Amino acid sequence: MKMKFTFLRYIIYAAIVYGLMEVMRLDALYDDDIVKFAESSYVEKLQNVLLGLMLIFLAFTKGFHGIRYLLLLIFGVFLIREQDAFLDSTIGEHSWKMISITYTILLSYFIYKHRKSILTELEKFISSASSGILFLGFTTLLIFSRMFGRKKFWIVVEGTENYTRDVKNAAEECTELFAYFILFIGVFEFFVFVQHMLKNKQEIKSIP
């Protein structure tokens, strides 16, 4: 049964990747914006959807308080940052920063509250597949996609200061979307990992 469930997840992940690639292709065909893959693009919207789904799965994950709240903090700030243009235009300039700071202070309290259990949780978490997937996702998002989207890289690639902006945006935003998908897989696998531990009655703290 466990093998069938694992195999089914792999098939679903592969199908979603195919869907993401089709969305990227549709965005490339969309030419109403001055610059392709802008804030209003499907790729940008899907990034927000994936971040929202990650927060939902983490909210319903029981146990591993320290790691769970830490991930909620990170992905919550990511989601707020993705809404910077919308928040600045509807609430006020730099409002997203104040919301991020408030959210960080709130989540930091819960992380501090469960600080004593974090090391114990980490020992169990590192042994799970989700930890490696999350590490890969963060590396892709914070390092690879940023390096891949650097102006000086595309100037060298195209051999001119007037590099093709749409190509650069496509490379950076699509890589970022895939990084968010890897992180989503990591969060979902974390959810499955915790559920498996609870089912097998292993030592794990449940929500009070």
Tab-separated table of C-alpha atoms in Angstrom:
chain	number	residue	atom	x	y	z
A	1	MET	CA	0.000	0.000	0.000
A	2	LYS	CA	2.808	2.399	0.924
A	3	MET	CA	4.629	1.700	-2.352
A	4	LYS	CA	1.450	2.339	-4.361
A	5	PHE	CA	0.894	5.651	-2.562
A	6	THR	CA	4.498	6.698	-3.216
A	7	PHE	CA	4.272	5.742	-6.895
A	8	LEU	CA	0.975	7.638	-7.209
A	9	ARG	CA	2.590	10.769	-5.773
A	10	TYR	CA	5.411	10.543	-8.328
A	11	ILE	CA	2.884	10.326	-11.172
A	12	ILE	CA	0.966	13.326	-9.812
A	13	TYR	CA	4.182	15.339	-9.422
A	14	ALA	CA	5.167	14.544	-13.020
A	15	ALA	CA	1.706	15.533	-14.276
A	16	ILE	CA	1.899	18.839	-12.402
A	17	VAL	CA	5.322	19.561	-13.927
A	18	TYR	CA	3.807	19.026	-17.373
A	19	GLY	CA	1.016	21.417	-16.444
A	20	LEU	CA	3.477	24.031	-15.230
A	21	MET	CA	5.369	23.841	-18.514
A	22	GLU	CA	2.133	24.398	-20.427
A	23	VAL	CA	1.379	27.441	-18.285
A	24	MET	CA	4.844	28.803	-19.088
A	25	ARG	CA	4.166	28.272	-22.785
A	26	LEU	CA	0.835	30.104	-22.536
A	27	ASP	CA	2.537	32.981	-20.765
A	28	ALA	CA	5.063	33.186	-23.593
A	29	LEU	CA	2.140	33.532	-26.049
A	30	TYR	CA	0.513	36.235	-23.917
A	31	ASP	CA	1.612	39.599	-25.296
A	32	ASP	CA	-0.770	42.136	-23.738
A	33	ASP	CA	1.869	43.248	-21.217
A	34	ILE	CA	4.793	45.427	-22.266
A	35	VAL	CA	7.138	42.893	-20.669
A	36	LYS	CA	6.356	39.181	-20.670
A	37	PHE	CA	6.240	37.245	-17.386
A	38	ALA	CA	5.354	40.403	-15.472
A	39	GLU	CA	3.441	40.631	-12.159
A	40	SER	CA	0.126	39.798	-13.863
A	41	SER	CA	1.446	36.660	-15.600
A	42	TYR	CA	0.128	33.170	-14.957
A	43	VAL	CA	3.590	32.129	-13.779
A	44	GLU	CA	3.562	34.795	-11.059
A	45	LYS	CA	0.028	33.821	-10.033
A	46	LEU	CA	0.980	30.155	-9.814
A	47	GLN	CA	3.883	31.043	-7.533
A	48	ASN	CA	1.349	32.611	-5.157
A	49	VAL	CA	-0.919	29.563	-5.412
A	50	LEU	CA	1.911	27.200	-4.513
A	51	LEU	CA	2.929	29.375	-1.560
A	52	GLY	CA	-0.679	29.436	-0.367
A	53	LEU	CA	-0.951	25.641	-0.619
A	54	MET	CA	2.281	25.234	1.345
A	55	LEU	CA	0.909	27.381	4.159
A	56	ILE	CA	-2.324	25.374	4.193
A	57	PHE	CA	-0.522	22.016	4.446
A	58	LEU	CA	1.737	23.369	7.208
A	59	ALA	CA	-1.263	24.739	9.094
A	60	PHE	CA	-2.818	21.250	9.105
A	61	THR	CA	0.411	19.467	10.053
A	62	LYS	CA	0.301	18.188	13.623
A	63	GLY	CA	3.515	18.030	15.609
A	64	PHE	CA	7.044	19.254	14.900
A	65	HIS	CA	6.069	22.660	16.287
A	66	GLY	CA	9.483	24.324	15.914
A	67	ILE	CA	10.103	23.270	12.302
A	68	ARG	CA	6.458	23.813	11.328
A	69	TYR	CA	6.376	27.377	12.645
A	70	LEU	CA	9.780	28.089	11.093
A	71	LEU	CA	8.516	26.975	7.678
A	72	LEU	CA	5.289	28.927	8.185
A	73	LEU	CA	7.415	31.990	8.901
A	74	ILE	CA	9.608	31.571	5.821
A	75	PHE	CA	6.840	30.815	3.321
A	76	GLY	CA	4.519	33.411	4.841
A	77	VAL	CA	7.136	36.114	4.322
A	78	PHE	CA	7.741	34.819	0.776
A	79	LEU	CA	4.010	35.132	0.034
A	80	ILE	CA	3.797	38.640	1.490
A	81	ARG	CA	6.861	39.665	-0.533
A	82	GLU	CA	5.231	38.368	-3.719
A	83	GLN	CA	2.289	40.700	-3.016
A	84	ASP	CA	4.463	43.812	-2.608
A	85	ALA	CA	3.103	45.659	-5.659
A	86	PHE	CA	-0.522	44.918	-4.764
A	87	LEU	CA	-0.103	45.839	-1.085
A	88	ASP	CA	1.818	49.018	-1.863
A	89	SER	CA	-0.868	50.169	-4.301
A	90	THR	CA	-3.860	49.317	-2.086
A	91	ILE	CA	-2.566	50.058	1.431
A	92	GLY	CA	0.473	52.285	1.033
A	93	GLU	CA	4.093	52.369	-0.063
A	94	HIS	CA	6.292	49.790	1.701
A	95	SER	CA	3.230	48.427	3.538
A	96	TRP	CA	4.321	44.889	2.694
A	97	LYS	CA	7.426	45.448	4.814
A	98	MET	CA	5.368	46.363	7.889
A	99	ILE	CA	3.119	43.347	7.343
A	100	SER	CA	6.206	41.111	7.008
A	101	ILE	CA	7.707	42.487	10.227
A	102	THR	CA	4.429	41.993	12.125
A	103	TYR	CA	4.067	38.450	10.778
A	104	THR	CA	7.698	37.661	11.642
A	105	ILE	CA	7.303	38.883	15.239
A	106	LEU	CA	4.129	36.813	15.660
A	107	LEU	CA	5.632	33.590	14.308
A	108	SER	CA	8.924	34.173	16.144
A	109	TYR	CA	6.995	34.012	19.421
A	110	PHE	CA	5.704	30.523	18.605
A	111	ILE	CA	9.153	29.401	17.426
A	112	TYR	CA	10.675	30.654	20.686
A	113	LYS	CA	7.934	28.924	22.652
A	114	HIS	CA	8.957	25.558	21.172
A	115	ARG	CA	12.706	26.246	21.013
A	116	LYS	CA	13.579	23.355	23.348
A	117	SER	CA	12.134	20.756	20.992
A	118	ILE	CA	13.699	22.054	17.776
A	119	LEU	CA	16.951	20.045	18.035
A	120	THR	CA	15.027	16.830	18.727
A	121	GLU	CA	12.727	17.571	15.810
A	122	LEU	CA	15.677	18.288	13.517
A	123	GLU	CA	17.236	14.893	14.222
A	124	LYS	CA	14.058	13.168	13.028
A	125	PHE	CA	13.354	15.640	10.235
A	126	ILE	CA	16.810	15.336	8.652
A	127	SER	CA	16.263	11.590	8.264
A	128	SER	CA	13.183	12.240	6.109
A	129	ALA	CA	13.101	12.734	2.350
A	130	SER	CA	11.319	16.060	2.776
A	131	SER	CA	14.378	17.718	4.342
A	132	GLY	CA	16.495	17.027	1.259
A	133	ILE	CA	13.731	18.183	-1.080
A	134	LEU	CA	13.268	21.419	0.871
A	135	PHE	CA	17.024	22.041	0.845
A	136	LEU	CA	17.064	21.563	-2.933
A	137	GLY	CA	14.098	23.908	-3.306
A	138	PHE	CA	15.661	26.661	-1.217
A	139	THR	CA	18.962	26.307	-3.094
A	140	THR	CA	17.168	26.559	-6.443
A	141	LEU	CA	15.041	29.516	-5.357
A	142	LEU	CA	17.558	31.617	-3.454
A	143	ILE	CA	20.749	30.867	-5.373
A	144	PHE	CA	20.249	29.260	-8.785
A	145	SER	CA	17.262	31.315	-9.982
A	146	ARG	CA	18.884	34.549	-8.802
A	147	MET	CA	22.206	33.733	-10.463
A	148	PHE	CA	20.424	32.570	-13.613
A	149	GLY	CA	18.509	35.855	-13.819
A	150	ARG	CA	21.484	38.192	-13.414
A	151	LYS	CA	21.776	40.922	-16.042
A	152	LYS	CA	25.508	40.382	-16.544
A	153	PHE	CA	24.894	36.688	-17.258
A	154	TRP	CA	22.444	37.483	-20.066
A	155	ILE	CA	24.683	40.227	-21.414
A	156	VAL	CA	27.409	37.586	-21.812
A	157	VAL	CA	24.965	35.021	-23.251
A	158	GLU	CA	23.644	37.398	-25.927
A	159	GLY	CA	26.882	39.347	-26.351
A	160	THR	CA	25.250	42.755	-25.994
A	161	GLU	CA	24.123	45.218	-23.349
A	162	ASN	CA	20.724	45.244	-25.073
A	163	TYR	CA	19.887	41.692	-24.104
A	164	THR	CA	16.364	40.332	-24.719
A	165	ARG	CA	14.425	41.254	-21.593
A	166	ASP	CA	11.620	38.748	-22.245
A	167	VAL	CA	14.074	35.848	-22.447
A	168	LYS	CA	15.740	36.863	-19.186
A	169	ASN	CA	12.351	37.189	-17.447
A	170	ALA	CA	11.226	33.831	-18.790
A	171	ALA	CA	14.371	32.104	-17.526
A	172	GLU	CA	14.244	33.715	-14.089
A	173	GLU	CA	10.502	33.513	-13.384
A	174	CYS	CA	10.044	29.991	-14.758
A	175	THR	CA	13.019	28.734	-12.747
A	176	GLU	CA	11.553	30.447	-9.689
A	177	LEU	CA	8.193	28.770	-10.298
A	178	PHE	CA	9.847	25.357	-10.531
A	179	ALA	CA	11.745	26.104	-7.305
A	180	TYR	CA	8.435	26.852	-5.570
A	181	PHE	CA	7.081	23.562	-6.894
A	182	ILE	CA	10.069	21.690	-5.429
A	183	LEU	CA	9.415	23.430	-2.111
A	184	PHE	CA	5.741	22.473	-2.359
A	185	ILE	CA	6.747	18.829	-2.793
A	186	GLY	CA	9.026	19.168	0.241
A	187	VAL	CA	6.204	20.594	2.367
A	188	PHE	CA	3.741	17.927	1.219
A	189	GLU	CA	6.275	15.163	1.895
A	190	PHE	CA	6.824	16.709	5.342
A	191	PHE	CA	3.058	16.515	5.910
A	192	VAL	CA	3.029	12.857	4.805
A	193	PHE	CA	6.081	12.109	6.986
A	194	VAL	CA	4.426	13.526	10.107
A	195	GLN	CA	1.157	11.724	9.376
A	196	HIS	CA	3.088	8.464	9.007
A	197	MET	CA	4.771	8.975	12.374
A	198	LEU	CA	1.444	9.700	14.053
A	199	LYS	CA	-0.122	6.639	12.481
A	200	ASN	CA	2.690	4.438	13.748
A	201	LYS	CA	2.447	6.083	17.191
A	202	GLN	CA	6.063	7.162	17.164
A	203	GLU	CA	7.222	9.724	19.669
A	204	ILE	CA	6.015	13.027	18.325
A	205	LYS	CA	4.426	15.998	20.008
A	206	SER	CA	0.845	16.679	18.970
A	207	ILE	CA	-0.872	20.030	18.967
A	208	PRO	CA	-2.183	20.874	22.457
